[in-house]
Short mmCIF file of N, CA and C in Angstrom, two decimals:
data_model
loop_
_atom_site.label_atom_id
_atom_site.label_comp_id
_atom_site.label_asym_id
_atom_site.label_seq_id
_atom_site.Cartn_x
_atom_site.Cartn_y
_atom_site.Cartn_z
N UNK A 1 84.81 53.06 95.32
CA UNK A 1 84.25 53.26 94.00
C UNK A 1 84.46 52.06 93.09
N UNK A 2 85.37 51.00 93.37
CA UNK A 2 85.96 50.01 92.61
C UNK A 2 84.57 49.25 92.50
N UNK A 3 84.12 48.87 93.45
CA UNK A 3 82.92 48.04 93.34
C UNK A 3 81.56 48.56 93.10
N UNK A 4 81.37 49.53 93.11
CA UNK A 4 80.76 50.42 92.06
C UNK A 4 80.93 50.46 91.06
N UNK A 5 81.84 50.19 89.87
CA UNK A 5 82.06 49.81 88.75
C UNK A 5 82.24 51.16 88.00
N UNK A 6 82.06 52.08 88.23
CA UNK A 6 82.48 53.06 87.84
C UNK A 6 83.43 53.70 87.00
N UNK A 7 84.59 53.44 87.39
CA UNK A 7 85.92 53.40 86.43
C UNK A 7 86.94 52.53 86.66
N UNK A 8 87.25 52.44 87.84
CA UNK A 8 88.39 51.20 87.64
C UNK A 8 87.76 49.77 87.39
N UNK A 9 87.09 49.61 87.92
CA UNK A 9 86.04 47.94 87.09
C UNK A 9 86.00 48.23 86.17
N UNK A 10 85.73 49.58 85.40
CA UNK A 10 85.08 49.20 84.07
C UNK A 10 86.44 49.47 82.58
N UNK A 11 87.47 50.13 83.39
CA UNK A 11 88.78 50.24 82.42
C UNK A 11 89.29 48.75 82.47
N UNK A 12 88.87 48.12 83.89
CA UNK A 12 89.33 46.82 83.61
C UNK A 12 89.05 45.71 82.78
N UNK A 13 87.65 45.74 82.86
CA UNK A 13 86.97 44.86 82.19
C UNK A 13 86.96 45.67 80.45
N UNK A 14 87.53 46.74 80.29
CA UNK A 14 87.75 47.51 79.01
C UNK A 14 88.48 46.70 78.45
N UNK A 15 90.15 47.07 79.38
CA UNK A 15 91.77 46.02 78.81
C UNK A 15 91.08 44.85 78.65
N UNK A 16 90.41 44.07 79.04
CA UNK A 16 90.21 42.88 78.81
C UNK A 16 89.40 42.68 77.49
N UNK A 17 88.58 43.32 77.42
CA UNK A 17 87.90 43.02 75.69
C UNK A 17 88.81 43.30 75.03
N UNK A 18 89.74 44.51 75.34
CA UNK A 18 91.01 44.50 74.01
C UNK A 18 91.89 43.65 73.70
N UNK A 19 92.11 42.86 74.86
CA UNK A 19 93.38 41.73 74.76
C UNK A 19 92.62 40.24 74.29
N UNK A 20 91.31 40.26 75.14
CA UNK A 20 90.68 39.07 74.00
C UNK A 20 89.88 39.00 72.90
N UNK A 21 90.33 40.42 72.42
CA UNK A 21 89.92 40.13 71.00
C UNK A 21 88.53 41.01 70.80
N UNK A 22 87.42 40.96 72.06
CA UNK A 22 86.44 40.83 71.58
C UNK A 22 85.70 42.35 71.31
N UNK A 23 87.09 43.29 71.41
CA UNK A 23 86.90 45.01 70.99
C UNK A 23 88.00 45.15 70.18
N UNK A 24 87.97 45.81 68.91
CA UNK A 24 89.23 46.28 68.12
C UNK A 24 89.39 47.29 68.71
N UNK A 25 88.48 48.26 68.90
CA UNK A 25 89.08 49.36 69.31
C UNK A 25 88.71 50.12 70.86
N UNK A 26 89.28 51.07 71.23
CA UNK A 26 89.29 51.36 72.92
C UNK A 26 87.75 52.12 73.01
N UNK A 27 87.09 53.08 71.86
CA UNK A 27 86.14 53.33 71.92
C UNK A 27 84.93 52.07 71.77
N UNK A 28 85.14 50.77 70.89
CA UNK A 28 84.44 50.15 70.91
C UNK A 28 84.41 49.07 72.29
N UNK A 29 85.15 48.89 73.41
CA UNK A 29 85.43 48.48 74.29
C UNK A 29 84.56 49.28 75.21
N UNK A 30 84.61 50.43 75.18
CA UNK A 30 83.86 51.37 76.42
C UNK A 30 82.46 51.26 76.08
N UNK A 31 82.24 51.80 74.75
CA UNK A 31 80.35 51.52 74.23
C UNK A 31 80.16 49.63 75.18
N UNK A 32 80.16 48.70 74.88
CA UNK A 32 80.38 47.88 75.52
C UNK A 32 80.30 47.18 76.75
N UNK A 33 81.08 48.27 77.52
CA UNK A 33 81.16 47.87 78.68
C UNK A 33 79.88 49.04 79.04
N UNK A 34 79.67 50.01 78.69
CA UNK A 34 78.75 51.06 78.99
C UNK A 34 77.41 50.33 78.27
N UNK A 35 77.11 49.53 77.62
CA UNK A 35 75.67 49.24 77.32
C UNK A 35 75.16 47.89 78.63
N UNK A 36 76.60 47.57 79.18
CA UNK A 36 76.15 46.48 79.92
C UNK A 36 75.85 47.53 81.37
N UNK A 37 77.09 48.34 82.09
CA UNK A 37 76.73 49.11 83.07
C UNK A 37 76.66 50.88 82.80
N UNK A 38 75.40 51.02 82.26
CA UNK A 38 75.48 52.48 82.02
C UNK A 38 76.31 53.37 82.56
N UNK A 39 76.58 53.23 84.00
CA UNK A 39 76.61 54.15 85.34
C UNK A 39 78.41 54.43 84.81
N UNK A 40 79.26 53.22 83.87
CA UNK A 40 80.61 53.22 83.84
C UNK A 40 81.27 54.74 82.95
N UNK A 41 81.88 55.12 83.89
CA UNK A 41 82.84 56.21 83.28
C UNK A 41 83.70 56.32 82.83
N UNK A 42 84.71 56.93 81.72
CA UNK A 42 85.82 56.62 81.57
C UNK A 42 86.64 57.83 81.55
N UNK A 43 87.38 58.37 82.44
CA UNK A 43 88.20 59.51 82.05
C UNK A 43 89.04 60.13 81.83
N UNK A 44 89.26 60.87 81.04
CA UNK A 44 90.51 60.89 79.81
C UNK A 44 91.82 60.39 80.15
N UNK A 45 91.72 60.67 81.51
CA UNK A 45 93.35 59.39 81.79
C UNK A 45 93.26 58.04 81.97
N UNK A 46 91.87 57.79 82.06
CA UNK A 46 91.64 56.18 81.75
C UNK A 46 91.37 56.09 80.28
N UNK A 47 91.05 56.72 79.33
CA UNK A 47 91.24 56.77 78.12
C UNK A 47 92.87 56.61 77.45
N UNK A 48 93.01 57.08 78.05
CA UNK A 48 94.58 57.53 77.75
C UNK A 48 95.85 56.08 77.95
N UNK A 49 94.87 55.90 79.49
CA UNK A 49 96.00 54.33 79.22
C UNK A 49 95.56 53.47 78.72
N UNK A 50 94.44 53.37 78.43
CA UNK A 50 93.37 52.20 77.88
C UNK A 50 94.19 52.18 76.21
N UNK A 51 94.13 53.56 75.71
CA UNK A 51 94.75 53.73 74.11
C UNK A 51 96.22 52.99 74.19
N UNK A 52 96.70 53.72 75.23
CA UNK A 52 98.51 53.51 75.70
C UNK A 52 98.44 51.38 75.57
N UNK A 53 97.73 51.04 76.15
CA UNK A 53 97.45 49.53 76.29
C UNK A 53 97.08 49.11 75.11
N UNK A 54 95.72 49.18 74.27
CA UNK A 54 95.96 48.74 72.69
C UNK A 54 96.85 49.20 71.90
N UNK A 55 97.44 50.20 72.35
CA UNK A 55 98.45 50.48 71.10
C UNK A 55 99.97 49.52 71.07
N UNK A 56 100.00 49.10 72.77
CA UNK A 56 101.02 47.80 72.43
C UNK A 56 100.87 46.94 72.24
N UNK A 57 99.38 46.39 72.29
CA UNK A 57 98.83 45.32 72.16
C UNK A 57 98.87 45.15 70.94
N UNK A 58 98.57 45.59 70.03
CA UNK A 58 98.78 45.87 68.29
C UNK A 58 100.41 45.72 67.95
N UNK A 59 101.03 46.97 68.54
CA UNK A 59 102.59 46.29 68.26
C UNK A 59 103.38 45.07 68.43
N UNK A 60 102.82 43.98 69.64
CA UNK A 60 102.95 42.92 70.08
C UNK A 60 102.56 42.21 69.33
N UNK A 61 100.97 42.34 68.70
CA UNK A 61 100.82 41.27 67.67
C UNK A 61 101.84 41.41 66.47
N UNK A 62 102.38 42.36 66.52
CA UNK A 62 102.96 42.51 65.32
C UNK A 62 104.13 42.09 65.09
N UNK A 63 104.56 42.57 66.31
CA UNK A 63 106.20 41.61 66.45
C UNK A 63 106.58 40.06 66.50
N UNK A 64 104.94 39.68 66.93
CA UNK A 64 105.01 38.39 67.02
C UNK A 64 105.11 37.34 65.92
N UNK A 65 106.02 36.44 66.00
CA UNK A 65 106.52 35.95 64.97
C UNK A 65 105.38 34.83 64.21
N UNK A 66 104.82 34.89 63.37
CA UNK A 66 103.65 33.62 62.71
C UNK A 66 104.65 32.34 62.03
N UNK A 67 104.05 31.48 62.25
CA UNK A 67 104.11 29.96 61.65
C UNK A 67 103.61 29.53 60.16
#
């Protein structure tokens, strides 16, 4: 199913718009990846770590010390 893109390709390529920036949020990451491959699913336990993943990603920026 991986290469089918289905859900684990597409939670992957999810984390990745969240960490570079180019999704603020986990719902705007999935619209996204779902306008490029319709067919991508996400389900609630890939939701779930996808949230679990920006939500440290946010705390990380936060802890991180600025110049």
């Amino acid at each position: 199913h991986c290469g089918i893109g289905k859900s684990r390709s597409a939670a992957a390529v999810a984390a990745y718009l969240l960490e570079s920036g180019q999704a603020e949020t986990v719902a705007q990451a999935c619209e996204m990846v779902r306008a490029a491959r319709p067919s991508a699913r996400f389900s609630d336990g890939v939701r779930a770590e996808l949230e679990a993943f920006a939500a440290q990603r946010r705390s990380a920026q936060v802890a991180a010390p600025t110049n």
